Tab-separated table of C-alpha atoms and ligand atoms in Angstrom:
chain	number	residue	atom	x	y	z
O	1	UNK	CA	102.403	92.610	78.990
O	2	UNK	CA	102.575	95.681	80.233
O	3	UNK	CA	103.095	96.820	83.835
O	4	UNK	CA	99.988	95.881	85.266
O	5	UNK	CA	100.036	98.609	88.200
O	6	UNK	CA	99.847	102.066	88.194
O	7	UNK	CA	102.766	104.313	88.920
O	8	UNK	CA	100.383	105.724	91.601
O	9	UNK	CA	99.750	102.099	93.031
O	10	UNK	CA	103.400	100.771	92.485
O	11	UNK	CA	104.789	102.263	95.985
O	12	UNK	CA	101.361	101.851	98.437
O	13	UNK	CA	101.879	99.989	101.815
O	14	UNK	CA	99.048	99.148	104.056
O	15	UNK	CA	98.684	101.281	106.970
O	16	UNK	CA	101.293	100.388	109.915
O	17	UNK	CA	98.629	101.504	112.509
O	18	UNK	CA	96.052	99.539	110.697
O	19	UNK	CA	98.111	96.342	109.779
O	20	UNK	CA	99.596	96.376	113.508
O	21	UNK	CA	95.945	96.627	115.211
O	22	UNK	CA	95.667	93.141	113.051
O	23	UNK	CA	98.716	91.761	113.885
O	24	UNK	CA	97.536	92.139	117.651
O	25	UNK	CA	94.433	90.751	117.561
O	26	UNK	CA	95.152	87.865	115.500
O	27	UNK	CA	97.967	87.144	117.830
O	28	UNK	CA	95.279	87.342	120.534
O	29	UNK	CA	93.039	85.107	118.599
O	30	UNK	CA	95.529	82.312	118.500
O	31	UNK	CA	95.958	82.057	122.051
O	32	UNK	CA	99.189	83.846	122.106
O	33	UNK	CA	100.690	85.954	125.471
O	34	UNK	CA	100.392	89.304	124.202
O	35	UNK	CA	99.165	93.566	124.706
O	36	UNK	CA	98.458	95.427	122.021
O	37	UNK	CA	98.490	99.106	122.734
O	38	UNK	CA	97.990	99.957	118.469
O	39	UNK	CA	95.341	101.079	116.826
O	40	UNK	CA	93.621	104.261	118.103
O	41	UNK	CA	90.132	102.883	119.448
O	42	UNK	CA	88.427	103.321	122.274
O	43	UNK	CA	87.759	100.638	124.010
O	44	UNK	CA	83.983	101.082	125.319
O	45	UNK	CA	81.112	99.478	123.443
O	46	UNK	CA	79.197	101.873	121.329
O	47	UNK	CA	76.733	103.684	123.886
O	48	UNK	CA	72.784	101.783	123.785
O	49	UNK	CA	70.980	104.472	122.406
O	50	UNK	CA	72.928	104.883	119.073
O	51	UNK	CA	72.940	101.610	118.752
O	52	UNK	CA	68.784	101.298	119.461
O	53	UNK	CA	68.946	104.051	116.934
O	54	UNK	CA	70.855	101.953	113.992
O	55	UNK	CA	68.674	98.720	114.979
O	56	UNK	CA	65.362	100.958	114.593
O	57	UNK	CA	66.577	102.160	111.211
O	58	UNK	CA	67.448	98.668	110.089
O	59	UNK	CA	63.108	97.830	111.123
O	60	UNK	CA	62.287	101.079	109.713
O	61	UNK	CA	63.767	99.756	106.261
O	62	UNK	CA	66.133	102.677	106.273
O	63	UNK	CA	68.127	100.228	104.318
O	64	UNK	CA	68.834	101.802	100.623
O	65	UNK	CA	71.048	104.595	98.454
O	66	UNK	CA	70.849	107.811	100.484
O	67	UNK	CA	71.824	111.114	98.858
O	68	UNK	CA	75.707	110.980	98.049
O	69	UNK	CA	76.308	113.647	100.582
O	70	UNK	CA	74.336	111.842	103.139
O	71	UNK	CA	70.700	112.259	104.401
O	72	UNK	CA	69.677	115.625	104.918
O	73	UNK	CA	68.301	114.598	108.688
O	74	UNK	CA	72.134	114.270	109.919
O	75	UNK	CA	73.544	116.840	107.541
O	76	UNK	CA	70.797	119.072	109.299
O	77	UNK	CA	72.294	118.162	112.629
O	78	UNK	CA	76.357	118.193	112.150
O	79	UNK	CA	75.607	121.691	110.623
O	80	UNK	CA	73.249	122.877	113.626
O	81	UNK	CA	75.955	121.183	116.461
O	82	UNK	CA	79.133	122.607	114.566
O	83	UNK	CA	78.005	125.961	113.960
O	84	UNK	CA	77.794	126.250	117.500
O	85	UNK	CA	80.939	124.816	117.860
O	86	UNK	CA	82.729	126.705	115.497
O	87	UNK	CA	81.030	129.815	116.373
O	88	UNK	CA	80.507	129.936	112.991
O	89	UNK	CA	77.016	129.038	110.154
O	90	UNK	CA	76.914	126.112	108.292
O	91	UNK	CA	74.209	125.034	106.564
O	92	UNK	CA	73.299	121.239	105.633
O	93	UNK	CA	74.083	121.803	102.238
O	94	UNK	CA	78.131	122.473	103.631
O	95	UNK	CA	78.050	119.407	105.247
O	96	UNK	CA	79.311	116.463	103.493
O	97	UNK	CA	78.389	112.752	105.225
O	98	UNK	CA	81.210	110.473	104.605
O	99	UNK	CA	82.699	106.705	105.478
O	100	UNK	CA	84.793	108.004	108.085
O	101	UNK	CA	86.977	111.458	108.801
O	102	UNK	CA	89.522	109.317	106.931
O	103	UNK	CA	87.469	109.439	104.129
O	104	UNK	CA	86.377	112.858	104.527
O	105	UNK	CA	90.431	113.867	104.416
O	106	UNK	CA	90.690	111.935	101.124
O	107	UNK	CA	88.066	113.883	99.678
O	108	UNK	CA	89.093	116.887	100.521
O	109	UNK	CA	92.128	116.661	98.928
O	110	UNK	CA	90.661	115.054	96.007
O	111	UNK	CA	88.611	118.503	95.595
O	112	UNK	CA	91.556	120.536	96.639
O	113	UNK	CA	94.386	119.301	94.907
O	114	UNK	CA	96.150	118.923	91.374
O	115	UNK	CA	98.469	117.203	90.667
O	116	UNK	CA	101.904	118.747	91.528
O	117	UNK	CA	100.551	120.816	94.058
O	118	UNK	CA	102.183	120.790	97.136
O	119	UNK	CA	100.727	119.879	100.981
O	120	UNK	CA	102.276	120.788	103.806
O	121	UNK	CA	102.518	117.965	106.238
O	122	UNK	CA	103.794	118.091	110.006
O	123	UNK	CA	105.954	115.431	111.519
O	124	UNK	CA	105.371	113.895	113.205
O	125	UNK	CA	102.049	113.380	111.132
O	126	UNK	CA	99.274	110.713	111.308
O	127	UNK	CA	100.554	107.816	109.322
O	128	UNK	CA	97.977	107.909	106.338
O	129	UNK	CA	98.589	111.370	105.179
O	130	UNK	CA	101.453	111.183	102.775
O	131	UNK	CA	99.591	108.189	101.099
O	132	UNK	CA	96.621	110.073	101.047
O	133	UNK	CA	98.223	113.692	99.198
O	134	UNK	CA	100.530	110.882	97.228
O	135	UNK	CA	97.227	109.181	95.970
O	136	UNK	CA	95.548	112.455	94.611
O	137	UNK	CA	99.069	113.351	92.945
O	138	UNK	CA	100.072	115.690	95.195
O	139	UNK	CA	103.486	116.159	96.687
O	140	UNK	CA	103.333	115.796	100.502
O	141	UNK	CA	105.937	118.494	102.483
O	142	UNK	CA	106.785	118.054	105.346
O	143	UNK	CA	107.802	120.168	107.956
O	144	UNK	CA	109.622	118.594	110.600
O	145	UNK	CA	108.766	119.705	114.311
O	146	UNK	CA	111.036	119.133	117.064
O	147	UNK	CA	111.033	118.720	121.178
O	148	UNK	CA	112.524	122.387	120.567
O	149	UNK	CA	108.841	123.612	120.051
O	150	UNK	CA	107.291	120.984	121.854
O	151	UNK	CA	106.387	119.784	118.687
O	152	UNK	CA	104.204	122.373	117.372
O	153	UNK	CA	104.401	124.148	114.819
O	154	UNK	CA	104.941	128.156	115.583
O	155	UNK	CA	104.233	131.323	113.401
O	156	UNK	CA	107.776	131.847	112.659
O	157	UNK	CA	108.343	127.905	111.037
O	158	UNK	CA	105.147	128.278	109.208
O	159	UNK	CA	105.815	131.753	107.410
O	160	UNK	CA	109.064	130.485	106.742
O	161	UNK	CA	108.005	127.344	104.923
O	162	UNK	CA	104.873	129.768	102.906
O	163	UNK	CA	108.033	132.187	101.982
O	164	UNK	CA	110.455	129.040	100.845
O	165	UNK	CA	107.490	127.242	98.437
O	166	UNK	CA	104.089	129.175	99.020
O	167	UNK	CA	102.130	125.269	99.429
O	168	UNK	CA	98.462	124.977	98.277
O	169	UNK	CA	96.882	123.524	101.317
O	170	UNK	CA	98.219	122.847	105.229
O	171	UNK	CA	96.824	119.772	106.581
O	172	UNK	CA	96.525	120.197	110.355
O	173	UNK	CA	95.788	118.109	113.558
O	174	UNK	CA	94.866	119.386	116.605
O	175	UNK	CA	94.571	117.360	119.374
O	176	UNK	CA	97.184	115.534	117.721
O	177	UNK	CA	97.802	112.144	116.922
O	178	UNK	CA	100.704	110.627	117.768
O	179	UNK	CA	101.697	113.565	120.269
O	180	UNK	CA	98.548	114.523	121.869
O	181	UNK	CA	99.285	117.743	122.094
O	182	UNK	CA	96.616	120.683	121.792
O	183	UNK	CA	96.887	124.135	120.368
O	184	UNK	CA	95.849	127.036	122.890
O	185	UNK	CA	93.358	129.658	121.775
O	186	UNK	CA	95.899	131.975	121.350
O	187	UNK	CA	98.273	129.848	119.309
O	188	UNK	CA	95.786	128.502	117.270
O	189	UNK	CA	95.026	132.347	116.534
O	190	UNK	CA	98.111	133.318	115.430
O	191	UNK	CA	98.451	130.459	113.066
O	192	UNK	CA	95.438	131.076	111.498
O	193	UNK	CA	95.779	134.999	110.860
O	194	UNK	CA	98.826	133.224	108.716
O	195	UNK	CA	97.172	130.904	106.878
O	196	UNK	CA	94.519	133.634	105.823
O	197	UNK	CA	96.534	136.386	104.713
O	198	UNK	CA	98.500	133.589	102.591
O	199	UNK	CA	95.445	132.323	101.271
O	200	UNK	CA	96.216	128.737	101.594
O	201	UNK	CA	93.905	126.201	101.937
O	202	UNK	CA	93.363	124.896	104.955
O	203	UNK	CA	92.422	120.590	105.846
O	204	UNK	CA	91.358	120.915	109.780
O	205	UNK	CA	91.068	117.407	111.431
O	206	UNK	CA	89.575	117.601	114.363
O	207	UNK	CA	88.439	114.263	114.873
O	208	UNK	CA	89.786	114.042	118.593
O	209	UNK	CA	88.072	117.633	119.358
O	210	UNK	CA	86.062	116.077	121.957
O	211	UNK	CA	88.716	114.102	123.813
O	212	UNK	CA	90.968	117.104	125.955
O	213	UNK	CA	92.648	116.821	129.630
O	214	UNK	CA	93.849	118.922	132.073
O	215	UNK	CA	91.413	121.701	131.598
O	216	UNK	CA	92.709	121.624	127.402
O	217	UNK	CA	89.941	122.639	125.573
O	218	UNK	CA	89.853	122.432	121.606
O	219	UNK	CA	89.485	125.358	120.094
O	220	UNK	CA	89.272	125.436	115.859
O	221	UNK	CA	90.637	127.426	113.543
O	222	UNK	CA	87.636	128.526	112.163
O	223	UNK	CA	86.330	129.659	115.936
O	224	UNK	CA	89.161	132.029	116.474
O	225	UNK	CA	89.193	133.190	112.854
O	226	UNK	CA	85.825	133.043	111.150
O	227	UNK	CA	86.794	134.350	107.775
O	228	UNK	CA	89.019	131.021	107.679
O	229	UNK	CA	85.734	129.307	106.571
O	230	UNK	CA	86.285	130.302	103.084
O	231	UNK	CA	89.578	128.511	102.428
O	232	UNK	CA	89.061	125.528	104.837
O	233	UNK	CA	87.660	122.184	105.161
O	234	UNK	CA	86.702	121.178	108.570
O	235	UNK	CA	86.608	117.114	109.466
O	236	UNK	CA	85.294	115.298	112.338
O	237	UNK	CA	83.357	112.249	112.898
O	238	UNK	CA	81.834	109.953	115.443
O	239	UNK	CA	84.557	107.098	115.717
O	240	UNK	CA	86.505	108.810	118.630
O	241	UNK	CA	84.240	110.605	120.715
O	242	UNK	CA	81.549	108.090	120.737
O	243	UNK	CA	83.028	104.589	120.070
O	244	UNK	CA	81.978	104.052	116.646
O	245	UNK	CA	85.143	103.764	114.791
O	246	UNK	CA	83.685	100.380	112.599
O	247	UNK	CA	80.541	102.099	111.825
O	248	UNK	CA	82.677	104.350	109.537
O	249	UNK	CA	80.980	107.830	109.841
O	250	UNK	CA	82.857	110.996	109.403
O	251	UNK	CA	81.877	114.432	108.266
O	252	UNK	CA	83.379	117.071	106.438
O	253	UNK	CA	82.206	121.401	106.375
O	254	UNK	CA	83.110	123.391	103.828
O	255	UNK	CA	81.708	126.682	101.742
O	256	UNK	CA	78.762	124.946	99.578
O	257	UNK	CA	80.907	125.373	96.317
O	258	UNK	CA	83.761	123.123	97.711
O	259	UNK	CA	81.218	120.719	99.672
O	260	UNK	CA	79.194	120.522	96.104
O	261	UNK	CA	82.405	118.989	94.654
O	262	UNK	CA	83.364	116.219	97.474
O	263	UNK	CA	79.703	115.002	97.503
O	264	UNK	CA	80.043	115.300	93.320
O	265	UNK	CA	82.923	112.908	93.642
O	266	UNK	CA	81.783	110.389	96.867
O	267	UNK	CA	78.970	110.000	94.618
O	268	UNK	CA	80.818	108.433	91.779
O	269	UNK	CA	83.373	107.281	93.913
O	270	UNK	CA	81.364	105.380	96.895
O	271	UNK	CA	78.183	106.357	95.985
O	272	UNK	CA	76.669	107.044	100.048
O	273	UNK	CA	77.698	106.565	102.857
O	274	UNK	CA	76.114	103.449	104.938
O	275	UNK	CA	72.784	104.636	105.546
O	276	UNK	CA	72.389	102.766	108.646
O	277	UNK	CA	75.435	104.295	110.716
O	278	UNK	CA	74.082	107.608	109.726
O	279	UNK	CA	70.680	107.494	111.320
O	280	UNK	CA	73.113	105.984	114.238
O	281	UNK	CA	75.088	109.244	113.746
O	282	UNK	CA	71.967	111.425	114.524
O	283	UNK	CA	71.715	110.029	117.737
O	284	UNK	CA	74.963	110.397	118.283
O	285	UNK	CA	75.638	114.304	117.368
O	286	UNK	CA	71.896	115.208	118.790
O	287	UNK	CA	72.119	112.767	122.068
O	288	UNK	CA	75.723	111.272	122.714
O	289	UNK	CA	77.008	113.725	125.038
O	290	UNK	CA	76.611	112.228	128.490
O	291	UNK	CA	78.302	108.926	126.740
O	292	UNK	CA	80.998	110.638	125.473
O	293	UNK	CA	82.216	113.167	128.888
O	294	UNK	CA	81.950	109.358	130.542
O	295	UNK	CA	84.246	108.150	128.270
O	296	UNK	CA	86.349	111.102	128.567
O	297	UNK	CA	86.681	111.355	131.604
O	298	UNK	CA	87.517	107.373	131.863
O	299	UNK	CA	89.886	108.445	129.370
O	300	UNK	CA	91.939	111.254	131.371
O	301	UNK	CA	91.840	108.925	134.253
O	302	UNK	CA	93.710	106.089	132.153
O	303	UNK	CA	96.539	108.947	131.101
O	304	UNK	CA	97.009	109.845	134.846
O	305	UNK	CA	97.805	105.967	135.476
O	306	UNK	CA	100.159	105.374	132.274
O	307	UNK	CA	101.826	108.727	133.123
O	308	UNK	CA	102.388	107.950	136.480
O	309	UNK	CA	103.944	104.384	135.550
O	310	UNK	CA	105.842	106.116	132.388
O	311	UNK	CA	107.513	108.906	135.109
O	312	UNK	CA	109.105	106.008	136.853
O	313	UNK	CA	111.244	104.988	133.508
O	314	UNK	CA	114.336	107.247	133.591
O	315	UNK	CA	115.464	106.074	130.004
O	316	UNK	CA	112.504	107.832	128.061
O	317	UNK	CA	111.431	111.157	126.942
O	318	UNK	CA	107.744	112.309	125.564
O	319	UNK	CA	105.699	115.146	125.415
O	320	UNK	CA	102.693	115.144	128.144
O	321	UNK	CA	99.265	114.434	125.993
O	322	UNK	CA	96.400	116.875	126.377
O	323	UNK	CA	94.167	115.434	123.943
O	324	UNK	CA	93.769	112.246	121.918
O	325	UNK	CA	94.878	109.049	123.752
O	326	UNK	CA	98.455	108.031	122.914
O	327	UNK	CA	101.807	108.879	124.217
O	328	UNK	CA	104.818	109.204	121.941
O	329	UNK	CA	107.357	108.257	123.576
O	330	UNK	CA	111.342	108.932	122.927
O	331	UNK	CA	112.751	105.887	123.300
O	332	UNK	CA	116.088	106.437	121.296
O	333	UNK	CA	118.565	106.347	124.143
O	334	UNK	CA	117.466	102.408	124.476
O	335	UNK	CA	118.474	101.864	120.730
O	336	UNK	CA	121.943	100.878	121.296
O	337	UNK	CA	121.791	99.067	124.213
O	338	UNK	CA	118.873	97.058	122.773
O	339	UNK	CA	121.050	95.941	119.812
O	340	UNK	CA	118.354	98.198	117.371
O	341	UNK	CA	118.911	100.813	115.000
O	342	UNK	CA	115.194	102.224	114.679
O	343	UNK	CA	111.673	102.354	116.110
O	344	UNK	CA	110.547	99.349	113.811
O	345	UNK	CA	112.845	97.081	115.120
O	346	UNK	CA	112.782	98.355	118.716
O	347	UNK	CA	108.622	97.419	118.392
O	348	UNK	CA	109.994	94.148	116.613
O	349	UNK	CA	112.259	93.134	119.712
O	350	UNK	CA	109.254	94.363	121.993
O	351	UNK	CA	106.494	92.208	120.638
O	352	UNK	CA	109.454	89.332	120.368
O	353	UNK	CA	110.421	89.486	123.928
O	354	UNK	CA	107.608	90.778	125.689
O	355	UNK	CA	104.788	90.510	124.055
O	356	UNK	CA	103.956	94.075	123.804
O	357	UNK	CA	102.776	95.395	120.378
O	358	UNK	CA	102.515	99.289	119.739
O	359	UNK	CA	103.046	101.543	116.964
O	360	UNK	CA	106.996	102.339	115.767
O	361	UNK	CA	107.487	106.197	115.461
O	362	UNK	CA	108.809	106.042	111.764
O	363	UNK	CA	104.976	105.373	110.944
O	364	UNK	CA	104.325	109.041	111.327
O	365	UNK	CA	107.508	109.909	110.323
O	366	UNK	CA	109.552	110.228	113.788
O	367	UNK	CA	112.024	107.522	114.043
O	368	UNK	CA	113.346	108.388	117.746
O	369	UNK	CA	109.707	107.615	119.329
O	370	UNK	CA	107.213	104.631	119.066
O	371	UNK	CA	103.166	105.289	120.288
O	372	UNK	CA	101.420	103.571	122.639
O	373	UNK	CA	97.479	103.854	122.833
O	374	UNK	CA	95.822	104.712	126.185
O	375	UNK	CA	92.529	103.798	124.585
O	376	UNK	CA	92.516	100.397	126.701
O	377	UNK	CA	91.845	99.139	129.845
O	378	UNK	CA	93.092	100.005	133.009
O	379	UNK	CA	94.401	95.835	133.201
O	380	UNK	CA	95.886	96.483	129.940
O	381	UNK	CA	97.598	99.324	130.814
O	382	UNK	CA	99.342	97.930	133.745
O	383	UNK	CA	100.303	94.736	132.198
O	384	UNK	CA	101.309	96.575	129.074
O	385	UNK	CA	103.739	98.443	131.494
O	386	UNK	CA	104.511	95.869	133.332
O	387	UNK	CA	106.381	94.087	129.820
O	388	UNK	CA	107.898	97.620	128.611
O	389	UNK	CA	109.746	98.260	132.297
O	390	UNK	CA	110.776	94.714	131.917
O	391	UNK	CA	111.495	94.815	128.622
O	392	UNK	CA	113.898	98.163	129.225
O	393	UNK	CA	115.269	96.714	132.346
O	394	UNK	CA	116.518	93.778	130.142
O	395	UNK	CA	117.948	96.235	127.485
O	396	UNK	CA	119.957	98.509	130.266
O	397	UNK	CA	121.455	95.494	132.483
N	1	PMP	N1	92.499	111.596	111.642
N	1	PMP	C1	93.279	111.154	112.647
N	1	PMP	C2	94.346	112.047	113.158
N	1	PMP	C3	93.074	109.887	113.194
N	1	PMP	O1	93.844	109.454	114.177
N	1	PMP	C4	92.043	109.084	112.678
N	1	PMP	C5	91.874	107.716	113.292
N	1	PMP	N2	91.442	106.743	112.586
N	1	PMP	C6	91.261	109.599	111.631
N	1	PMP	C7	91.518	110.849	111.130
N	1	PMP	C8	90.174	108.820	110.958
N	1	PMP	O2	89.108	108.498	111.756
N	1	PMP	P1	87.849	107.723	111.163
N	1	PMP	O3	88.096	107.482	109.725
N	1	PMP	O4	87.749	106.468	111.947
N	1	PMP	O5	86.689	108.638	111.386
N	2	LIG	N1	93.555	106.534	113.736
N	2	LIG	C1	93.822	105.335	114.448
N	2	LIG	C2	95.312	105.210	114.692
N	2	LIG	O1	96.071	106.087	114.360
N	2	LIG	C3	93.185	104.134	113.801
N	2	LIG	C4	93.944	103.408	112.748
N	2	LIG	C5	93.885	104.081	111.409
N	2	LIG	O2	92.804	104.427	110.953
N	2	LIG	O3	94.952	104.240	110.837
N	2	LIG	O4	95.700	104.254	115.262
């Protein structure tokens, strides 16, 4: 017989952040001693109202196929709430519903890219995207930032990379997962004046754009340069900012042209998104703000705790988060001493030892850091600590 699998399938691993979040639970589940600090999740049940609002669609018999880019009702809202947020008009027909900003990235490229075509990728980079340009047939690049930049990526790296191999699309994350950190207004400018005059296409997730600190404020691409909308996809969802991350909602903006394709292919693909999270989504865009600042704010209180424990650990290094909820933490120094030679098995000896699960850095491409979530409570933050200062007190003795 032939090779049953496809050269495209032949090389595809689970996703660590995913698979780990498992791993936790299950452990948890069987009674066993441990923290898991994984999976990006808030930790807050989804707020009553959006949940009175998926129960009352279930009664209303909301309950079949919806259009394949999603019911015009939210389409009508996400297009209202972003194009004050992006300063910018959408209409509902440049909205595209889909299972999850995840899902909205994949489509994107699917619409954006042929095969060949190369993506440029920043490390560190949220774990899925190399799968996801791989999948389509593209070629992920990646540009790899440093501490030197404070692991942003500055006008001069990215006209040097469009000079060396002119890419077809950027894929960008601000507030950033794994570092947390958050482009300024003015930053965010002058990247975006770039990516205009080279007329690459631009993949904006901006699914933490809700969750800043420390007066940070998220400020899009297409805010601070409106003729951006063109050549861009947009993605949020509701997972992050209001606790809904199994409901699997996620939206996407784009011109109508490009938005006409993505719902053209969801529709064979997937057919529609879950019709019942997206009357929950309504609620959510039109109502969820109060719940969401609360959780915020819970959530930049939970940083100030873990940062203030972290400080005390002379051994590590990591950029101070200003969005999203993870630190990514250098924790290279320990390697040696700890009888390790890379994040995976530093996270290996942690869970071992300690019982403390979080996510190795060479998931998102940075081998010198692993990422712990801050998306969990303030008990599980301190006990969480509590193992890793023990656990590095046992590796420097
Ligand atoms: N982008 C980033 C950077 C993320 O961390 C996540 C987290 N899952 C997503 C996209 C996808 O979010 P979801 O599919 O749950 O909407
Ligand atoms: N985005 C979250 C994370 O990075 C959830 C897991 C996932 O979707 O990969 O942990």
């Amino acid at each position: 017989m032939k090779e049953l699998l496809s050269k495209r399938a032949h090389s595809l691993e689970p996703s660590v952040t995913l698979s780990l979040n498992t791993k936790a639970n299950d452990l948890k589940a069987r009674g066993e001693d441990v923290v898991g600090l994984t999976a990006g999740e808030p930790d807050f049940p989804t707020p009553e109202s959006i949940k009175d609002a998926a129960i009352k669609a279930i009664h209303d018999n909301k309950t079949k196929y919806t259009p394949g880019a999603g019911i015009r009702e939210l389409r009508e809202v996400v297009a209202r709430a972003y194009s004050k947020i992006l300063s910018v008009d959408y209409s509902a027909g440049e909205v595209v519903v889909s299972h999850g900003a995840k899902h909205s990235i994949f489509n994107a490229l699917f619409t954006l890219i042929d095969p060949g075509d190369e993506v440029m990728l920043l490390s560190p980079y949220w774990t899925s995207y190399p799968e996801m340009v791989k999948i389509v047939g593209g070629v992920p690049r990646i540009v790899e930032l440093t501490k030197e930049t404070g692991f942003k990526l500055t006008p001069e790296i990215l006209l040097g990379e469009i000079d060396k191999r002119r890419p077809k699309a950027l894929l960008f994350n601000s507030p950033n997962n794994p570092t947390g950190i958050v482009y300024s207004r003015d930053e965010m400018e002058a990247l975006s004046k770039i990516i205009l005059d080279a007329g690459i296409a631009l993949i904006s997730d901006e699914i933490y754009e809700f969750l800043t600190y420390d007066g940070y404020e998220h400020v899009s691409p297409i805010r601070v340069v409106p003729e951006l909308k063109g050549q861009s996809v947009v993605v949020s969802g509701v997972s992050k900012s209001y606790s809904m991350t199994g409901w699997r909602l996620g939206f996407a903006l784009a011109e109508e042209n490009v938005a006409y394709r993505m719902a053209a292919y969801q529709a064979h693909a997937t057919g529609c998104p879950n019709s019942i999270s997206q009357w929950a989504a309504v609620e959510a865009v039109e109502h969820g703000g109060e719940a969401r600042e609360m959780m915020r704010k819970e959530f930049e209180r939970r940083k100030e705790l873990f940062g203030r424990r972290l400080k005390a650990i002379r051994e590590i290094s990591y950029p101070e988060p200003h969005g999203a909820f993870y630190y990514f933490i250098d924790v290279s120094s320990l390697y040696e001493r700890c009888g390790v030679s890379g994040s995976s098995e530093f996270c290996d000896k942690l869970l071992e030892k300690n019982g403390l699960v979080v996510v190795p850095g060479s998931a998102f491409g940075c081998d010198n850091m692993v990422r712990f979530s801050f998306a969990a409570s303030e008990d599980e933050i301190n006990e969480a600590l509590d193992r890793f200062e023990s656990f590095v007190a046992s590796c420097t003795r």
